[in-house]
CSV table of C-alpha atoms in Angstrom, one decimal:
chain,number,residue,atom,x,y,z
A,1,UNK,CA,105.1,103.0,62.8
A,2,UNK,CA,105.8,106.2,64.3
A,3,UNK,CA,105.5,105.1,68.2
A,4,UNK,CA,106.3,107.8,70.5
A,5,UNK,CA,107.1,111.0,69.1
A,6,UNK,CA,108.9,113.7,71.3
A,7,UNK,CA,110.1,116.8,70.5
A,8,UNK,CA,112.6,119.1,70.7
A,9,UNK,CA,115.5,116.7,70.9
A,10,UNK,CA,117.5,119.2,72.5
A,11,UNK,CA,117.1,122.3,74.2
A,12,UNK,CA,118.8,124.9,76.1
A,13,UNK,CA,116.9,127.3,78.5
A,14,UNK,CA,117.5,130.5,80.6
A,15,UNK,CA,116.5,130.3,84.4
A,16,UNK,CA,113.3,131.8,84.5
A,17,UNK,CA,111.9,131.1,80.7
A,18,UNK,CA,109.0,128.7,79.7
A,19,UNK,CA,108.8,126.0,77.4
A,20,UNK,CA,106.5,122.7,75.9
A,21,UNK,CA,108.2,119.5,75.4
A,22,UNK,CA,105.4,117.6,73.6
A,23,UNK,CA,104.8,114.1,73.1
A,24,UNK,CA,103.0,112.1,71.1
A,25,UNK,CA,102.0,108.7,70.3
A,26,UNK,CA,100.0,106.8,67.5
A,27,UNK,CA,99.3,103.4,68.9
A,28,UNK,CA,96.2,104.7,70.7
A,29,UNK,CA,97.4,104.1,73.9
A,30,UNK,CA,95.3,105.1,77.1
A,31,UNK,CA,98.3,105.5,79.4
A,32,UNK,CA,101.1,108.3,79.0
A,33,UNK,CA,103.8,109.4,81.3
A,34,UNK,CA,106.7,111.4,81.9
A,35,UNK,CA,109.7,110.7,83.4
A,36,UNK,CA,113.1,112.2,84.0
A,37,UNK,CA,116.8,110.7,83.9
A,38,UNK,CA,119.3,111.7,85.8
A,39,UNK,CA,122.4,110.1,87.1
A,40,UNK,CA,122.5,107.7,89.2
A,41,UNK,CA,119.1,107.9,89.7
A,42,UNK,CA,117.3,105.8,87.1
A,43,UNK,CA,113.9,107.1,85.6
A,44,UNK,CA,111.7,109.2,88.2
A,45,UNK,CA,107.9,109.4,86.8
A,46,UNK,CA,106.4,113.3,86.9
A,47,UNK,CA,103.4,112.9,85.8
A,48,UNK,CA,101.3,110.6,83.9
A,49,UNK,CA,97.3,110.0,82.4
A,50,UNK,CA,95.4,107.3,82.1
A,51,UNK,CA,93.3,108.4,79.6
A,52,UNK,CA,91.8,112.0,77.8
A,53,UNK,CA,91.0,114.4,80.3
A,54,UNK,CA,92.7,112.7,83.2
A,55,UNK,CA,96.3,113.4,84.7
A,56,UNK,CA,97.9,112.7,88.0
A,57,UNK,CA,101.2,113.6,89.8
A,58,UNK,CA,104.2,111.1,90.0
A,59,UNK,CA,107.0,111.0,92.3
A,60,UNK,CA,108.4,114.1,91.0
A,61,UNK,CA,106.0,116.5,89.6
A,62,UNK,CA,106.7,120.3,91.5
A,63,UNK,CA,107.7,122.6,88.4
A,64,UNK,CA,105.9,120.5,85.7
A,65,UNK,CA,102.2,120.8,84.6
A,66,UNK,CA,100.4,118.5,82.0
A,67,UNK,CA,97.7,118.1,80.5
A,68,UNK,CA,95.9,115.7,77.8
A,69,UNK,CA,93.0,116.9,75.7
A,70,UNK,CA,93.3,114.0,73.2
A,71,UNK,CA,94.6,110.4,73.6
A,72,UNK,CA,97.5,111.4,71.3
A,73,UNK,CA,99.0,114.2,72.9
A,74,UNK,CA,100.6,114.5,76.4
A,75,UNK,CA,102.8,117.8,76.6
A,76,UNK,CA,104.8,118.4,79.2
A,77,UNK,CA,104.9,122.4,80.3
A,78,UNK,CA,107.6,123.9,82.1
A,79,UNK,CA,106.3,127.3,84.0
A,80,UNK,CA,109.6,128.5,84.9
A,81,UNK,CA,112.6,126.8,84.7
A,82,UNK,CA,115.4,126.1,87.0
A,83,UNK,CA,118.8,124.5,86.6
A,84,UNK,CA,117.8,121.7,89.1
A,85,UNK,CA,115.6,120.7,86.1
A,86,UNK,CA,118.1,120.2,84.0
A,87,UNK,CA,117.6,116.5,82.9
A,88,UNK,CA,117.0,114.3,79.8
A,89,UNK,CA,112.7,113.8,79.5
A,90,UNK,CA,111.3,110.7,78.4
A,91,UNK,CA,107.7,110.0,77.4
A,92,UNK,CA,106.2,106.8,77.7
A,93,UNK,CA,103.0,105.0,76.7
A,94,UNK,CA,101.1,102.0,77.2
A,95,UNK,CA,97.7,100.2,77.3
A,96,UNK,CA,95.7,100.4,80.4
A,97,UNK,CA,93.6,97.6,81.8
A,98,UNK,CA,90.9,97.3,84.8
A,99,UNK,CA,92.3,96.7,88.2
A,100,UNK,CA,90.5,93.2,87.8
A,101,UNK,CA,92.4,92.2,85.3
A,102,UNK,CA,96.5,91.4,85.5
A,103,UNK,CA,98.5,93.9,83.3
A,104,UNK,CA,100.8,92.2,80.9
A,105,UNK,CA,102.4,95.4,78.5
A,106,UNK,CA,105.2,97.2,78.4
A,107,UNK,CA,105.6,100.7,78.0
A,108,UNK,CA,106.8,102.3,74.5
A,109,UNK,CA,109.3,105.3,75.0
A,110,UNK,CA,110.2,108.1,72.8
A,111,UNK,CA,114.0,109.4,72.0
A,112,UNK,CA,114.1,111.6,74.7
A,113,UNK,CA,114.9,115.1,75.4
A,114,UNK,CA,117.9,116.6,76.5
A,115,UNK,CA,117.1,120.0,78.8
A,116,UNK,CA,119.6,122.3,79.5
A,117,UNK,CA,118.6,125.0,82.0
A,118,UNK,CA,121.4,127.8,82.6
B,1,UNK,CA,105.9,101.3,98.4
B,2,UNK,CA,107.1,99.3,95.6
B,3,UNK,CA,110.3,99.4,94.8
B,4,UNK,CA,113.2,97.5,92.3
B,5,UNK,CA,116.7,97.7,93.0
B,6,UNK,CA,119.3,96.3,90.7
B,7,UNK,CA,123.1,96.2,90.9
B,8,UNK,CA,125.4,99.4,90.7
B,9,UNK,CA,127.5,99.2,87.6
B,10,UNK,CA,129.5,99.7,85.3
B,11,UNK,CA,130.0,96.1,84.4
B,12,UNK,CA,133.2,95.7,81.6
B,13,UNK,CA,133.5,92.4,80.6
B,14,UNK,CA,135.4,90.7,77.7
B,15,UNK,CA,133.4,89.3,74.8
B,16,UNK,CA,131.9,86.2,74.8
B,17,UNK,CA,131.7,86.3,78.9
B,18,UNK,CA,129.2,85.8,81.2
B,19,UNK,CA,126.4,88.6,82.2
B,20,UNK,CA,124.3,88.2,85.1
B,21,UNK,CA,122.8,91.9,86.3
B,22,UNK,CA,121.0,91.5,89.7
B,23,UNK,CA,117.0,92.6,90.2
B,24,UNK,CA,115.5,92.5,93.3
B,25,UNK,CA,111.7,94.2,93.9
B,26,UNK,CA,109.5,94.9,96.8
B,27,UNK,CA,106.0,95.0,95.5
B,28,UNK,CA,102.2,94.5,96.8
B,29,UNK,CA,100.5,92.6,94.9
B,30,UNK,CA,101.5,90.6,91.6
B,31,UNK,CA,103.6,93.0,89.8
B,32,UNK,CA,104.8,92.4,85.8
B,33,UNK,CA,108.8,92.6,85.5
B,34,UNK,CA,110.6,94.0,82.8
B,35,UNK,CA,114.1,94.5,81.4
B,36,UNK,CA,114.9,97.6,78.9
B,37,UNK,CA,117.4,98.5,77.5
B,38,UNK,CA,119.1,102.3,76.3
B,39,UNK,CA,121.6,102.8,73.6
B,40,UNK,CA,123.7,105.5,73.5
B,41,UNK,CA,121.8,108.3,72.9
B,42,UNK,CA,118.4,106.8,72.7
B,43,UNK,CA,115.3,105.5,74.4
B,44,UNK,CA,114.4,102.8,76.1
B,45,UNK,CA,113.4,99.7,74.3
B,46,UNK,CA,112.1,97.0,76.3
B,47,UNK,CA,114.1,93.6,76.1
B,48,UNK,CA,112.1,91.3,77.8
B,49,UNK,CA,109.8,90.6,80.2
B,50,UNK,CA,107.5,88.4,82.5
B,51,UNK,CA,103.9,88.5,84.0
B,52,UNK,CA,103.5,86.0,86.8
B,53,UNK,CA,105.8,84.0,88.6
B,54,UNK,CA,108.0,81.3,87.3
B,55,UNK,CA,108.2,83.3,83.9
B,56,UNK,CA,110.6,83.2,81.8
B,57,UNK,CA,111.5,86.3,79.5
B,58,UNK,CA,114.2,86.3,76.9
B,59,UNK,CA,115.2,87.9,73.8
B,60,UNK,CA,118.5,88.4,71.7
B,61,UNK,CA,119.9,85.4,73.9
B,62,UNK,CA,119.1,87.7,77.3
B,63,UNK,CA,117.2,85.6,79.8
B,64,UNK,CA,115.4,86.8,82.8
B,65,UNK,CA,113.1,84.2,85.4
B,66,UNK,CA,110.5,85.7,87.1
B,67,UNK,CA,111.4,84.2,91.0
B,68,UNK,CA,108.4,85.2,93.5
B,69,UNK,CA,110.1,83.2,96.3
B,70,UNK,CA,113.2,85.8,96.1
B,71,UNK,CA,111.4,88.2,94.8
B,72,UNK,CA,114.1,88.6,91.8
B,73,UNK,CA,114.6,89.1,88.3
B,74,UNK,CA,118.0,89.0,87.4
B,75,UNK,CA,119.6,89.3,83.8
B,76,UNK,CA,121.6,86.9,82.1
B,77,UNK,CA,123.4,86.0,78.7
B,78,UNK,CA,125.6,83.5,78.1
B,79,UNK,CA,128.3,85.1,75.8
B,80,UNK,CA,127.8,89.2,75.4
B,81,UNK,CA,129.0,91.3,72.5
B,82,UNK,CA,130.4,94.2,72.6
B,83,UNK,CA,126.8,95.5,70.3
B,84,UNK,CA,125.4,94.5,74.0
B,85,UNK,CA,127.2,97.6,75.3
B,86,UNK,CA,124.4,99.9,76.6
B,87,UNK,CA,122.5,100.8,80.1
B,88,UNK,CA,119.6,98.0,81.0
B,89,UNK,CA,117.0,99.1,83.4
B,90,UNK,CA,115.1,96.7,85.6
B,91,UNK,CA,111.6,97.7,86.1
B,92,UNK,CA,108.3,96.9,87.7
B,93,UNK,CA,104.7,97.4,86.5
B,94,UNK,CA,102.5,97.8,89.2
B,95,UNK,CA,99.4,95.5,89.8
B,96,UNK,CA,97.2,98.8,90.4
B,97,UNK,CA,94.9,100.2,87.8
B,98,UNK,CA,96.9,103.1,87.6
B,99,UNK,CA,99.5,101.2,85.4
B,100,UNK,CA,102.7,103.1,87.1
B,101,UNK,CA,106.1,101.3,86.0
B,102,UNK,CA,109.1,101.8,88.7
B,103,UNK,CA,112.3,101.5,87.7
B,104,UNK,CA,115.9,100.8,89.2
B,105,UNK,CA,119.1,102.8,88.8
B,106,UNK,CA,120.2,100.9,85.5
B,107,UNK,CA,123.1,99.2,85.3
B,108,UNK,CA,126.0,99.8,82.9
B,109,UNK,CA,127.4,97.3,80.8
B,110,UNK,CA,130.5,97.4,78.5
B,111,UNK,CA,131.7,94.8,76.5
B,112,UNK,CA,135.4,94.7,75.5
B,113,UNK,CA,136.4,93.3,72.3
């Protein structure tokens, strides 16, 4: 079982440049999400989707787009990066249910990705 | 909003100690609680967790009850090894149909040998 995929593992950007972390998963899970790590600071969601076709903002989302064309795929697109955005990325996904009905699943997280922006 | 705040670390202990890592939410609704844990390098894996009150969670000898009344979820193992070295994240799923999980500050834990 491959899980959650994400990719690069590392990265190193210049102020200014774009890039794609993607993620995938292949557990056909309707709810994906991004969040970043930082210090002291715990996990801080960016964006997330509850299903193809549908995204919303998190806590955190200025500097980020996303979008999700297929259930399997949730990149992450960076327009132009800053240091502040420097940050380890994690994607995350999960089963959704009906507000009527009591959620009981976790959420399966990839490896991470460690963003450098200088 | 919904919140979870859990207790600054680090936390060394020796091996074979006692671990307790306090969880404390504020949440609408009936939230699902959930303890994962990062290795060194890696992801989160989840640990444990509970979906109504009165719960109990555990895994890899790590308990966790799920206490509406004081609105807690604290971690505990009864002897740790130092393989239990690594961050542990409290978190919160919330009740909405949005399916947003909030999470605290983590907590780390080394375990001396």
């Amino acid at each position: 079982n491959a899980g959650v995929t994400q990719t690069p593992k590392f990265q190193v950007l210049k102020t200014g440049q774009s890039m794609t972390l993607q993620c995938a998963q292949d557990m056909n899970h309707e709810y994906m999400s991004w969040y970043r790590q930082d210090p002291g600071m715990g996990l801080r969601l960016i964006h997330y989707s509850v299903g193809a076709g549908i995204t919303d903002q998190g806590e955190v989302p200025n500097g980020y787009n996303v979008s999700r064309s297929t259930t399997e795929d949730f990149p992450l697109r960076l327009l132009s990066a800053a240091p502040s955005q420097t940050s380890v990325y994690f994607c995350a996904s999960s089963y959704s249910r009906p507000v009527s009905m009591k959620m009981n699943t976790e959420a399966f997280f990839g490896q991470g990705t460690r963003l450098t922006v200088v | 909003g919904d919140s979870v705040t859990q207790m600054e670390g680090p936390v060394t202990l020796s091996e074979e100690a006692f671990l307790t890592i306090n969880c404390t939410y504020t949440a609408t609704g009936y939230p699902s609680l959930f303890w994962y844990v990062q290795y060194p390098g890696e992801g989160l894996q989840l640990l444990l967790k509970a979906t109504k009150a009165d719960d109990k969670g555990s895994n890899k000898g790590f308990e966790a009850t799920y206490r509406k009344e004081t609105t807690s979820f604290h971690l505990e193992k009864g002897s740790v090894q130092v393989s239990d070295s690594a961050v542990y994240f409290c978190a919160l799923g919330t009740p909405s149909g949005t399916y947003k999980y909030i999470f605290g500050t983590g907590t780390r834990l080394k375990v001396l040998a």
